[in-house]
PDB file of C-alpha atoms in Angstrom:
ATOM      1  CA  UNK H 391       0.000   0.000   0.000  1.00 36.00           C
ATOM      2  CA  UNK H 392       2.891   2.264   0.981  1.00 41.00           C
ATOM      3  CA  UNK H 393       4.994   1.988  -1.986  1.00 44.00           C
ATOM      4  CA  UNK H 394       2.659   1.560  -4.748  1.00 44.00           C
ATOM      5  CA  UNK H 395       3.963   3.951  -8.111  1.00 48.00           C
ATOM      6  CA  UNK H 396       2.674   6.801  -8.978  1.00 49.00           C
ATOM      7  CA  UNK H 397       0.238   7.058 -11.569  1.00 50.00           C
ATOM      8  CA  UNK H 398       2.900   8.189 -14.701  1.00 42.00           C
ATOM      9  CA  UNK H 399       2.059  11.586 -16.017  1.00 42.00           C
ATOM     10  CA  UNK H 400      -0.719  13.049 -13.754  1.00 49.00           C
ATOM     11  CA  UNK H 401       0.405  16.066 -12.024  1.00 51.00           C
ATOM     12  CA  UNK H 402      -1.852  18.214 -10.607  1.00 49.00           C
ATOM     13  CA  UNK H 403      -1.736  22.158 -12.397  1.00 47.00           C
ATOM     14  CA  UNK H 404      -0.174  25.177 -10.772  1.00 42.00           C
ATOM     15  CA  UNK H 405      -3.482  27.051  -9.791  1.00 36.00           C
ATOM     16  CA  UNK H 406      -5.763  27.295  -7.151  1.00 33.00           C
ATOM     17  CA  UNK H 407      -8.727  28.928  -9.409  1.00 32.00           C
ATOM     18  CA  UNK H 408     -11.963  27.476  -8.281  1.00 33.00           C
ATOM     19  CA  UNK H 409     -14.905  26.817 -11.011  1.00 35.00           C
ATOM     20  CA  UNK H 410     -18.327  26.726  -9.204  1.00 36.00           C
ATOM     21  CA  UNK H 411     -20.122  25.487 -12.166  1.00 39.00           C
ATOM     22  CA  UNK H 412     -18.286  22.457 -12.491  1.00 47.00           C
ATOM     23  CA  UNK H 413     -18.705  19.440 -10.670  1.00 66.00           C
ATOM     24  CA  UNK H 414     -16.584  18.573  -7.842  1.00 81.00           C
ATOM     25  CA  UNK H 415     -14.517  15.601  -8.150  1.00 92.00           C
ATOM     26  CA  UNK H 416     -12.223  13.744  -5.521  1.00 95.00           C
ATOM     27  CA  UNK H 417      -8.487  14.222  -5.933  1.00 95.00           C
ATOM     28  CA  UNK H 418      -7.082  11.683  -3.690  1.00 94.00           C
ATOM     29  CA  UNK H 419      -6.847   7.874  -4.966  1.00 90.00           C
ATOM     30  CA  UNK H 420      -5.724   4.846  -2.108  1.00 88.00           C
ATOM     31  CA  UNK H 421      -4.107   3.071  -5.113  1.00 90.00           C
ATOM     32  CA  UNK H 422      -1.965   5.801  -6.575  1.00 92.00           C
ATOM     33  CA  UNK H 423       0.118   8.343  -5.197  1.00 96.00           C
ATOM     34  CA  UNK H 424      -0.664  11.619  -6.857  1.00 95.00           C
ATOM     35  CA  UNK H 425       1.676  14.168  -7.818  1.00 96.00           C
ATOM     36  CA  UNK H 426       0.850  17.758  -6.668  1.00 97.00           C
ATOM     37  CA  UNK H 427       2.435  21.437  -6.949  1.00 97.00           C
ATOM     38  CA  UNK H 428       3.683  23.865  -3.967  1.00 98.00           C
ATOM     39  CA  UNK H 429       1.625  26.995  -4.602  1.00 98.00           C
ATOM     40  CA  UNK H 430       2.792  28.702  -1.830  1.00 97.00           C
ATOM     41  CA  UNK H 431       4.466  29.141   1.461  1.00 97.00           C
ATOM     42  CA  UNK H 432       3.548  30.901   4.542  1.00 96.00           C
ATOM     43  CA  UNK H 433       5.856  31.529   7.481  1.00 95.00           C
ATOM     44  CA  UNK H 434       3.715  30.861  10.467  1.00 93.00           C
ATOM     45  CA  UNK H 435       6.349  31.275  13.281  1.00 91.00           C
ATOM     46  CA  UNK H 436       9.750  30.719  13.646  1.00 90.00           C
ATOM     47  CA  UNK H 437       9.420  27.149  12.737  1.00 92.00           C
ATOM     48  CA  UNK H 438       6.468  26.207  11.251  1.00 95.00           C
ATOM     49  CA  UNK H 439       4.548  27.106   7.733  1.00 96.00           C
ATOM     50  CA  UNK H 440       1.493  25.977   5.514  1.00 97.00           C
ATOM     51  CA  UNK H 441       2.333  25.143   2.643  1.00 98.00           C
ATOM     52  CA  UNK H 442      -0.780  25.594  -0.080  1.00 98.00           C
ATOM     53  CA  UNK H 443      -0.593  22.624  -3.059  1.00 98.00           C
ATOM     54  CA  UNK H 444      -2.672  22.649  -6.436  1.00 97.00           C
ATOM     55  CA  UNK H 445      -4.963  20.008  -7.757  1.00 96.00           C
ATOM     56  CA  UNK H 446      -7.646  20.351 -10.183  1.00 94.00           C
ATOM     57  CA  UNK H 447      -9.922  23.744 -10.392  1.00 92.00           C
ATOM     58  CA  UNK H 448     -12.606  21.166 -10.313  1.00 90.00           C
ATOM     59  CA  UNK H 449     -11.462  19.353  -7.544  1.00 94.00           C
ATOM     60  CA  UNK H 450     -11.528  18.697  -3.679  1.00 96.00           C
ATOM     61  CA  UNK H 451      -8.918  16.769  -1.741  1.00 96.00           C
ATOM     62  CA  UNK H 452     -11.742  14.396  -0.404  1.00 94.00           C
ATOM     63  CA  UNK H 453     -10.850  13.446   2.830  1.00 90.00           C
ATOM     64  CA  UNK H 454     -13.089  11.296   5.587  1.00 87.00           C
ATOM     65  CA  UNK H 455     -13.225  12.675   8.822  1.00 88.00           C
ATOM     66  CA  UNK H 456     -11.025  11.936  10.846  1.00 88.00           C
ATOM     67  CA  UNK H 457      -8.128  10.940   8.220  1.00 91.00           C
ATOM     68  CA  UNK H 458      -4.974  11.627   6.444  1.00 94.00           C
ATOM     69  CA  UNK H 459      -2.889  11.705   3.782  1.00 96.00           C
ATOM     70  CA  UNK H 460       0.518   9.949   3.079  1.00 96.00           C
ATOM     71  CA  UNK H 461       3.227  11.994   1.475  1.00 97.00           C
ATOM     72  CA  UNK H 462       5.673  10.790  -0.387  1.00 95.00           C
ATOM     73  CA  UNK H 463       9.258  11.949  -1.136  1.00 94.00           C
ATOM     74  CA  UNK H 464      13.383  10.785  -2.120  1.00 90.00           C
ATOM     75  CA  UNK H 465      14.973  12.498   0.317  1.00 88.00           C
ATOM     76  CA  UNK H 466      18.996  13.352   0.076  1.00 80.00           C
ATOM     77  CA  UNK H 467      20.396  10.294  -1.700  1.00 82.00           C
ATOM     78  CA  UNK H 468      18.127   7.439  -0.219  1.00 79.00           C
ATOM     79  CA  UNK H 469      16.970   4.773  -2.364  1.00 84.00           C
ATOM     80  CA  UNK H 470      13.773   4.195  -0.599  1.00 91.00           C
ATOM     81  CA  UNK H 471      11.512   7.323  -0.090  1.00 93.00           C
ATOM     82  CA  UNK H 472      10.830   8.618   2.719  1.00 94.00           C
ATOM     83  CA  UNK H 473       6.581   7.834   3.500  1.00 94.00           C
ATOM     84  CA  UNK H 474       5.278  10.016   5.935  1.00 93.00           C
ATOM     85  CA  UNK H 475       1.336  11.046   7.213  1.00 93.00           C
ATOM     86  CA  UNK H 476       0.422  14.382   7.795  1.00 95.00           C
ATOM     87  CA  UNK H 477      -3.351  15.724   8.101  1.00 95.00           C
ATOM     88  CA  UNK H 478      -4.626  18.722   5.825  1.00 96.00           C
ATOM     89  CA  UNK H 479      -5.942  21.712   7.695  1.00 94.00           C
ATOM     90  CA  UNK H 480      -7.681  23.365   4.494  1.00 93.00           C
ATOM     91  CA  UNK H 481     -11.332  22.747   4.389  1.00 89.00           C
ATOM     92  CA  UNK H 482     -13.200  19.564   2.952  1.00 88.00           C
ATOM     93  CA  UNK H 483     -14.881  21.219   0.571  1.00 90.00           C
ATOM     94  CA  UNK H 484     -11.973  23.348  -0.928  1.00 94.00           C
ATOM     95  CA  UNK H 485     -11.877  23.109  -4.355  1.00 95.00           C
ATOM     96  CA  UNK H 486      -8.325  23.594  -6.264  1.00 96.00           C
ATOM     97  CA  UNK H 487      -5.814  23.445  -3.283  1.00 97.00           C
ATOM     98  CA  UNK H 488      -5.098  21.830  -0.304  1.00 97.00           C
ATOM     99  CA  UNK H 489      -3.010  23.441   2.691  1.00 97.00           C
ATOM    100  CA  UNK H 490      -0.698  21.279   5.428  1.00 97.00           C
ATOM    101  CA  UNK H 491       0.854  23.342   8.304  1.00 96.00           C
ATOM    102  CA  UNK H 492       4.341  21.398   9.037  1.00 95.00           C
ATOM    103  CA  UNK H 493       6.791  22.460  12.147  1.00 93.00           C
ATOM    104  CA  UNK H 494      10.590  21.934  10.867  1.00 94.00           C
ATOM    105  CA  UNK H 495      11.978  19.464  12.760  1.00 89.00           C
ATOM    106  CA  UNK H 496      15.920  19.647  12.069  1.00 87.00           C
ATOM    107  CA  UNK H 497      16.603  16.120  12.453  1.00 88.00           C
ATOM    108  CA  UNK H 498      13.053  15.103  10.395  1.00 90.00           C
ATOM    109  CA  UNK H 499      13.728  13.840   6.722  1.00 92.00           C
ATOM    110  CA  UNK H 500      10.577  14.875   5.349  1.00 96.00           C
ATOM    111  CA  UNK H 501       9.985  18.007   7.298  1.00 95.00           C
ATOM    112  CA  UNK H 502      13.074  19.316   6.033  1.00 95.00           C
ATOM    113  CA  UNK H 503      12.873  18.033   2.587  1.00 96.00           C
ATOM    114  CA  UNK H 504       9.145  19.869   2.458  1.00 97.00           C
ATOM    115  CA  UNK H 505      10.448  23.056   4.042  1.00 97.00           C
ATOM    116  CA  UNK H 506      12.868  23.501   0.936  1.00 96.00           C
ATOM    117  CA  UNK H 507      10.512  23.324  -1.356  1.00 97.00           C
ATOM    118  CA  UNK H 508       9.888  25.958  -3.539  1.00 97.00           C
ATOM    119  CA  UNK H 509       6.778  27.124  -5.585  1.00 97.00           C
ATOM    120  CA  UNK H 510       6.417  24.763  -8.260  1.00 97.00           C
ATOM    121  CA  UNK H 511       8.251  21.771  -6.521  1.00 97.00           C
ATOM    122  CA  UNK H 512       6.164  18.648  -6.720  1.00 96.00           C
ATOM    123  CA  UNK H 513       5.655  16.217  -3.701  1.00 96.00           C
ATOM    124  CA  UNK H 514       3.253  13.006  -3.864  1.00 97.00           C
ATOM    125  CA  UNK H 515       0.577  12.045  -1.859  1.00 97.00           C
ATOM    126  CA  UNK H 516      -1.946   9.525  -1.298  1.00 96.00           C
ATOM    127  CA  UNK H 517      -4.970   8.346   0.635  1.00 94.00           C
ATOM    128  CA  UNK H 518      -7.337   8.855   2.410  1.00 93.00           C
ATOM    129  CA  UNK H 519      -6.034   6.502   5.309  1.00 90.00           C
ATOM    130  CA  UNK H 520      -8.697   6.563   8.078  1.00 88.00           C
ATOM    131  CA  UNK H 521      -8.189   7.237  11.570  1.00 89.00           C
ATOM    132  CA  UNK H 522     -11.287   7.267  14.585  1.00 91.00           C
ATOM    133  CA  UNK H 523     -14.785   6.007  12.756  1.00 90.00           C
ATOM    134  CA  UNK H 524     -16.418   9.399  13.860  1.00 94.00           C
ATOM    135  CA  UNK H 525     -20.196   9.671  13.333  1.00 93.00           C
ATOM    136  CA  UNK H 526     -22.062  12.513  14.480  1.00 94.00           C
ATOM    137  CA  UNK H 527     -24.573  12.171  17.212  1.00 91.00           C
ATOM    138  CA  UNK H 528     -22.617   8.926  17.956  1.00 95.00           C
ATOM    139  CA  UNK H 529     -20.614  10.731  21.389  1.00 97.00           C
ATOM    140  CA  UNK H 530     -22.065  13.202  24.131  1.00 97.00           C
ATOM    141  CA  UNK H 531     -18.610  14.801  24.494  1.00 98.00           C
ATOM    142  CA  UNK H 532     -14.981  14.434  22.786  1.00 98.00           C
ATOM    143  CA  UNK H 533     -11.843  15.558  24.612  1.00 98.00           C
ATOM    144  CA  UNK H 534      -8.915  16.573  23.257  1.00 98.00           C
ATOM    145  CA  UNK H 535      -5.146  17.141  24.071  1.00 98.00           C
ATOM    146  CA  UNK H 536      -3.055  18.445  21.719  1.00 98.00           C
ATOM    147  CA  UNK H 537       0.952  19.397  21.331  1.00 97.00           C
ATOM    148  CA  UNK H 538       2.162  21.562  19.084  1.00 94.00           C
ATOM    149  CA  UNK H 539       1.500  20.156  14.965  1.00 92.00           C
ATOM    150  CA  UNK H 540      -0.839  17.776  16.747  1.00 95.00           C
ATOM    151  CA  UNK H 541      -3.311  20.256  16.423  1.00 97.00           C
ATOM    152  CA  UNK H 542      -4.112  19.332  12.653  1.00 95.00           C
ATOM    153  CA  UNK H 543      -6.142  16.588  13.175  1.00 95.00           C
ATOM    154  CA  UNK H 544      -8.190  18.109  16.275  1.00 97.00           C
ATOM    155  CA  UNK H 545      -8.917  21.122  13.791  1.00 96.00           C
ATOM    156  CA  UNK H 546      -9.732  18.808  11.341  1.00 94.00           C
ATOM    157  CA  UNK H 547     -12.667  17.129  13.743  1.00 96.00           C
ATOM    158  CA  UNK H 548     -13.541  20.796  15.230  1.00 97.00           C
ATOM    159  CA  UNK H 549     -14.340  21.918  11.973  1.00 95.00           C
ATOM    160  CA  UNK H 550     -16.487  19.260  10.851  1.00 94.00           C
ATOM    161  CA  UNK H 551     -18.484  19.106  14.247  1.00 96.00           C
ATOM    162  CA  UNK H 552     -19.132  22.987  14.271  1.00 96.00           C
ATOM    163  CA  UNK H 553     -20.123  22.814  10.897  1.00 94.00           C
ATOM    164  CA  UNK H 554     -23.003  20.287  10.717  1.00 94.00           C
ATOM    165  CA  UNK H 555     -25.974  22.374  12.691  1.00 95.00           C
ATOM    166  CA  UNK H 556     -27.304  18.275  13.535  1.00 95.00           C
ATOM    167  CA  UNK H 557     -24.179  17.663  15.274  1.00 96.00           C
ATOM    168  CA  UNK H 558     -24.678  19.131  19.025  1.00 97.00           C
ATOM    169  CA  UNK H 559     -21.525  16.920  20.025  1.00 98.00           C
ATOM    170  CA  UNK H 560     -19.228  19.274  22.908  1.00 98.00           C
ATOM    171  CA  UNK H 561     -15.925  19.329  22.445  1.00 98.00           C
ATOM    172  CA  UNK H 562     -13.043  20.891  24.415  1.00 98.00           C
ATOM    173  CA  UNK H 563      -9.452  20.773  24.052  1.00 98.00           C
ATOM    174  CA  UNK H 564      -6.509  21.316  25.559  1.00 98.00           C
ATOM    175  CA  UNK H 565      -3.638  22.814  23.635  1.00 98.00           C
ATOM    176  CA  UNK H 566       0.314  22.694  24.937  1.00 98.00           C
ATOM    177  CA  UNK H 567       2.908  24.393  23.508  1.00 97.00           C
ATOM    178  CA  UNK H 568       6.657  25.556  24.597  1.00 94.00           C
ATOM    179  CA  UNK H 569       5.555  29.181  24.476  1.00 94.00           C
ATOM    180  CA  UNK H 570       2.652  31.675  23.253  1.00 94.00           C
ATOM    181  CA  UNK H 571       4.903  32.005  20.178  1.00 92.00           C
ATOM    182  CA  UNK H 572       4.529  28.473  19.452  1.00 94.00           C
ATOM    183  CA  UNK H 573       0.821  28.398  19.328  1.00 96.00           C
ATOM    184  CA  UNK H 574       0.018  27.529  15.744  1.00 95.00           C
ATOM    185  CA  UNK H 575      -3.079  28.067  14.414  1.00 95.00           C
ATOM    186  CA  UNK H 576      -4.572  30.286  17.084  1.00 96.00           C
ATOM    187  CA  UNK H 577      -6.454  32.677  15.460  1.00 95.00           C
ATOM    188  CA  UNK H 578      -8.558  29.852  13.619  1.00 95.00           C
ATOM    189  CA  UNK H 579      -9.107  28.026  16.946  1.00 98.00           C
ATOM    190  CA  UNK H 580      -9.716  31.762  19.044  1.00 98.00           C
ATOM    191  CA  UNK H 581     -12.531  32.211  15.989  1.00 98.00           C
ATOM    192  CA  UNK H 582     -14.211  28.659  16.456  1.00 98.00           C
ATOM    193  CA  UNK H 583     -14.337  28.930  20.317  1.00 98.00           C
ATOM    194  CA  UNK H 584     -15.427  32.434  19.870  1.00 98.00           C
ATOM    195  CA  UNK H 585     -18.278  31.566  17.537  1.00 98.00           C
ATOM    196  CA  UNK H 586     -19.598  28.342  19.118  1.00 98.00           C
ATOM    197  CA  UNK H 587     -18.973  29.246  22.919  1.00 97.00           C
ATOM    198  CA  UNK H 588     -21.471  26.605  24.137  1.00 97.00           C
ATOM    199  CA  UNK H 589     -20.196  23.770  22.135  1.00 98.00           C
ATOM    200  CA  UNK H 590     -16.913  24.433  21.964  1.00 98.00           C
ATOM    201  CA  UNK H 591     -14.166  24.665  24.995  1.00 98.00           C
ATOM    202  CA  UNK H 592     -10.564  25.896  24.585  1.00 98.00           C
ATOM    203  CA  UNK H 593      -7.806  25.749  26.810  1.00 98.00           C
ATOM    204  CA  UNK H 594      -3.935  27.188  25.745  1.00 98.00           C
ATOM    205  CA  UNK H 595      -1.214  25.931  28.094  1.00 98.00           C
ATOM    206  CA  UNK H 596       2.557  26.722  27.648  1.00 97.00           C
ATOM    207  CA  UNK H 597       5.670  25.433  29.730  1.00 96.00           C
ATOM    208  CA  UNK H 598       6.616  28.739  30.355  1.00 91.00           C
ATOM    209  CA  UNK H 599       4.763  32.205  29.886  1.00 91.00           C
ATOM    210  CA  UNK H 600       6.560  34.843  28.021  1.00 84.00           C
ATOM    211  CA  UNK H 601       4.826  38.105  28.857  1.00 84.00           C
ATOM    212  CA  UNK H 602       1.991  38.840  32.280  1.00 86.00           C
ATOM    213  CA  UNK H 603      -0.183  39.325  29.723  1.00 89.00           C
ATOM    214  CA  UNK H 604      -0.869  35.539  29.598  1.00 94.00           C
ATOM    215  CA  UNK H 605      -3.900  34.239  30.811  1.00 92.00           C
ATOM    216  CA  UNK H 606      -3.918  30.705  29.606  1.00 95.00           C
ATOM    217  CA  UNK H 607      -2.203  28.156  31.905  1.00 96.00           C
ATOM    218  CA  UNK H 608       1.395  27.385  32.207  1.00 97.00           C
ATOM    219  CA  UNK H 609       3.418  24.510  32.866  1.00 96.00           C
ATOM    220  CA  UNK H 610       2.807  20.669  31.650  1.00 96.00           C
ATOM    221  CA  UNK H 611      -0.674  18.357  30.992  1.00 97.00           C
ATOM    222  CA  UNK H 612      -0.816  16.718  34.517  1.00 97.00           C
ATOM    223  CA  UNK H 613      -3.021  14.681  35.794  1.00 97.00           C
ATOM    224  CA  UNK H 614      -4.638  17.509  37.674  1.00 97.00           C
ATOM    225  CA  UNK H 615      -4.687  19.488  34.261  1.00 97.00           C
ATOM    226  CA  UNK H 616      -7.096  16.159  32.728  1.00 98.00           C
ATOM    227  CA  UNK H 617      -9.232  15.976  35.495  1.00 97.00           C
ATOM    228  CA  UNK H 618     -10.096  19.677  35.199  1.00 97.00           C
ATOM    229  CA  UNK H 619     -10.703  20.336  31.759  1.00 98.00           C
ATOM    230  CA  UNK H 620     -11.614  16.341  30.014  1.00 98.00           C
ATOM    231  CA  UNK H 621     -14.794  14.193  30.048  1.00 97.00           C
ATOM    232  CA  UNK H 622     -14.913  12.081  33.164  1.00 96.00           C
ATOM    233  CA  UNK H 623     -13.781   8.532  32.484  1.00 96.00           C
ATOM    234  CA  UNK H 624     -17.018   7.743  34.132  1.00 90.00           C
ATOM    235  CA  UNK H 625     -19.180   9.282  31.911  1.00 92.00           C
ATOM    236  CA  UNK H 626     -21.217   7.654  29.057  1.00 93.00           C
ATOM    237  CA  UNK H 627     -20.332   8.554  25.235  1.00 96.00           C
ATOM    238  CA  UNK H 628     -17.368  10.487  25.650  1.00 97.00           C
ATOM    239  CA  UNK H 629     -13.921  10.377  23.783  1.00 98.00           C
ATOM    240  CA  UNK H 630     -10.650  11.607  24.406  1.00 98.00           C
ATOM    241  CA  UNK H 631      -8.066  12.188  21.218  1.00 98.00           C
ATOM    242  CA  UNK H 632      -4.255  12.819  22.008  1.00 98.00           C
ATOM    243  CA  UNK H 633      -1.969  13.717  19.478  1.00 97.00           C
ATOM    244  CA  UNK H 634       1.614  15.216  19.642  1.00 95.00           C
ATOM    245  CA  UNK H 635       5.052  14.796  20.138  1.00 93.00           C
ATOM    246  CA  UNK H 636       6.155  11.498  21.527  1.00 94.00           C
ATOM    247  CA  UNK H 637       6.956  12.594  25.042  1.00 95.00           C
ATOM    248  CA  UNK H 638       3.912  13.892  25.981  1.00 97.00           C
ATOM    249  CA  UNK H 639       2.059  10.930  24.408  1.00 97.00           C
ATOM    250  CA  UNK H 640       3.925   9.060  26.525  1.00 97.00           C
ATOM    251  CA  UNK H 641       2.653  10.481  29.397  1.00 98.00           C
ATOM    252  CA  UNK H 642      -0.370  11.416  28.867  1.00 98.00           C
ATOM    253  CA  UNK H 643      -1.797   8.340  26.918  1.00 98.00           C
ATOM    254  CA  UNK H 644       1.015   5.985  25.841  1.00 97.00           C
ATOM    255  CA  UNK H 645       2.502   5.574  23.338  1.00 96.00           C
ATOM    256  CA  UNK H 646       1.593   4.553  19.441  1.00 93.00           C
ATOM    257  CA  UNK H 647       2.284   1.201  18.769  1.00 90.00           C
ATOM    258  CA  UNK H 648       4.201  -0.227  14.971  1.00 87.00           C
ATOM    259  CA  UNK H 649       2.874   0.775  11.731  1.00 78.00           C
ATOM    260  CA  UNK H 650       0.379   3.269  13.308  1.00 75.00           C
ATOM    261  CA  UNK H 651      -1.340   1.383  15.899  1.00 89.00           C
ATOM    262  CA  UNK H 652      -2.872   2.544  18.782  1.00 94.00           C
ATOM    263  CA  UNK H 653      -0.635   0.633  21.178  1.00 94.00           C
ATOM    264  CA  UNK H 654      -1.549   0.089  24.692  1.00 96.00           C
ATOM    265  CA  UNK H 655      -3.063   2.521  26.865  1.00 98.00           C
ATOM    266  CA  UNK H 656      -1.049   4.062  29.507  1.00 98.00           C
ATOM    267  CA  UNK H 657       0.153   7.169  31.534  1.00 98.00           C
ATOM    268  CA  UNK H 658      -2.392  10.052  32.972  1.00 98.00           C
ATOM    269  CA  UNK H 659      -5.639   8.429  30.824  1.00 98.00           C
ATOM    270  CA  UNK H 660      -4.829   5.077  32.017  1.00 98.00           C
ATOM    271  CA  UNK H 661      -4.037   6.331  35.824  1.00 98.00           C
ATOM    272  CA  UNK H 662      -7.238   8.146  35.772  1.00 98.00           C
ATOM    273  CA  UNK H 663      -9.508   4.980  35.044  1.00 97.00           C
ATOM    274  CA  UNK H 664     -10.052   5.882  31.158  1.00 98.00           C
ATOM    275  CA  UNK H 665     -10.456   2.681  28.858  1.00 97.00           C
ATOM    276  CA  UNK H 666      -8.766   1.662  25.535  1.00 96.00           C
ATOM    277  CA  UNK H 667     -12.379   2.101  24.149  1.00 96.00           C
ATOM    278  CA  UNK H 668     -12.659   5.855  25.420  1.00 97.00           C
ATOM    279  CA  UNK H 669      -8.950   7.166  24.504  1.00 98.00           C
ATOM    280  CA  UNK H 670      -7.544   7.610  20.563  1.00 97.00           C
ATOM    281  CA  UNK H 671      -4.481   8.608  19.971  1.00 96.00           C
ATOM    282  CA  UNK H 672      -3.778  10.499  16.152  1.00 93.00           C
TER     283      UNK H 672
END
């Protein structure tokens, strides 16, 4: 599944223009890997950027809920490319384009290799590849702790429950980061909390606050931090999703296990009486 070819010759244009009167097609294909141009870059912080890529006028990415993409690259001189998933923070029904906001990680092959990209540079994805089976109405509540570029796939679920007026599903999450600086994405999630205040819960922490100006909280997720802010273990329907860098997924639920698996539950979740059934980790 990983290293199937690419489908020889289709590359998707350099343009973003969307046609309204055409109909909307699906971009993405599980059996090919699809070749696709860097529109643009935008510096987000110091270390992270979204990157904007082309595919048909005509066409959306079409991603399930809850899912991602594989992206494909050669890296440096490596024989075998470098496979790696990442989840799109553009919306479903964008037509044209598709936008991924990537942190640089200095010692990350394809995080570096997709910061040096320049407008016009090709990279190759595929998918979708499915994640949590969410259905609306199905949960009372959904939790969420998030780390830094974990945040794409929590803004991917946000979006989608906010924007179906059947789905009254609440949702609150918890966002870490090193430093207000860090905080990717903000004015998105400050817009969705500020427009669905009784559905939607948001919570910024940072290890350390830069300026008195801060009112968010500061330090680490603790198990003090999940008791105050999550669905109770004990209550019916609830979920909680955990994504982010793999300390603090060590901690808070355990790690991921090979090839993507959820692995075993452990750390604060586990401690606090949570089950396998009521934790995901992205």
């Amino acid at each position: 599944y990983f290293l199937t070819s690419s489908r020889e010759g289709q590359i998707c244009p350099l343009s973003s223009t969307k046609d309204v009167d055409s109909s909307v097609s699906k971009a993405l294909d599980s059996k090919w890997f699809l070749k696709c141009k860097l529109l643009d870059k935008t510096p987000i912080n110091h270390d992270t950027a979204q990157f904007r890529f082309s595919l048909e006028p005509d066409q959306v990415l079409g991603l399930d809920i809850t899912s991602c993409i594989l992206v494909k690259a050669r890296v440096g001189n490596s024989f075998m490319p470098t496979i790696r998933p990442y989840t799109p923070v553009s919306q479903q029904d964008a037509r044209g384009y598709f936008d991924l906001v990537i942190k640089h990680c200095p010692d990350g092959k394809m995080s570096s290799h997709i910061h040096s990209l320049a407008p016009g540079d090709v990279l190759e994805i595929k998918g979708p590849m499915s994640k949590y089976p969410y259905k609306a109405g199905a949960l009372k509540e959904v939790g969420m702790i998030a780390g830094g570029s974990g945040i794409t796939p929590m803004l991917q679920l946000i979006q989608h429950v906010l924007e179906d007026p059947s789905d009254n599903t609440r949702l609150t999450l918890v966002f870490a980061n090193k430093s207000e600086d860090d905080i990717i994405l903000r004015e998105k999630l400050d817009s969705l909390a500020k427009e669905h205040p009784e559905q939607f819960k948001l919570h910024y922490i940072v290890d350390k606050a830069s300026s008195s100006n801060w009112k968010g909280d500061v330090g680490y997720v603790t198990k003090e931090l999940v008791q105050k802010y999550m669905p109770a273990a004990g209550s019916e329907g609830v979920l909680v999703g955990v994504c982010g860098p793999p300390p603090m997924m060590s901690v808070v639920s355990g790690s991921k296990g090979f090839g993507f698996s959820q692995g075993k539950l452990g750390g604060i979740l586990k401690e606090l009486g949570y089950t396998s059934q009521q934790v995901f980790k992205f």
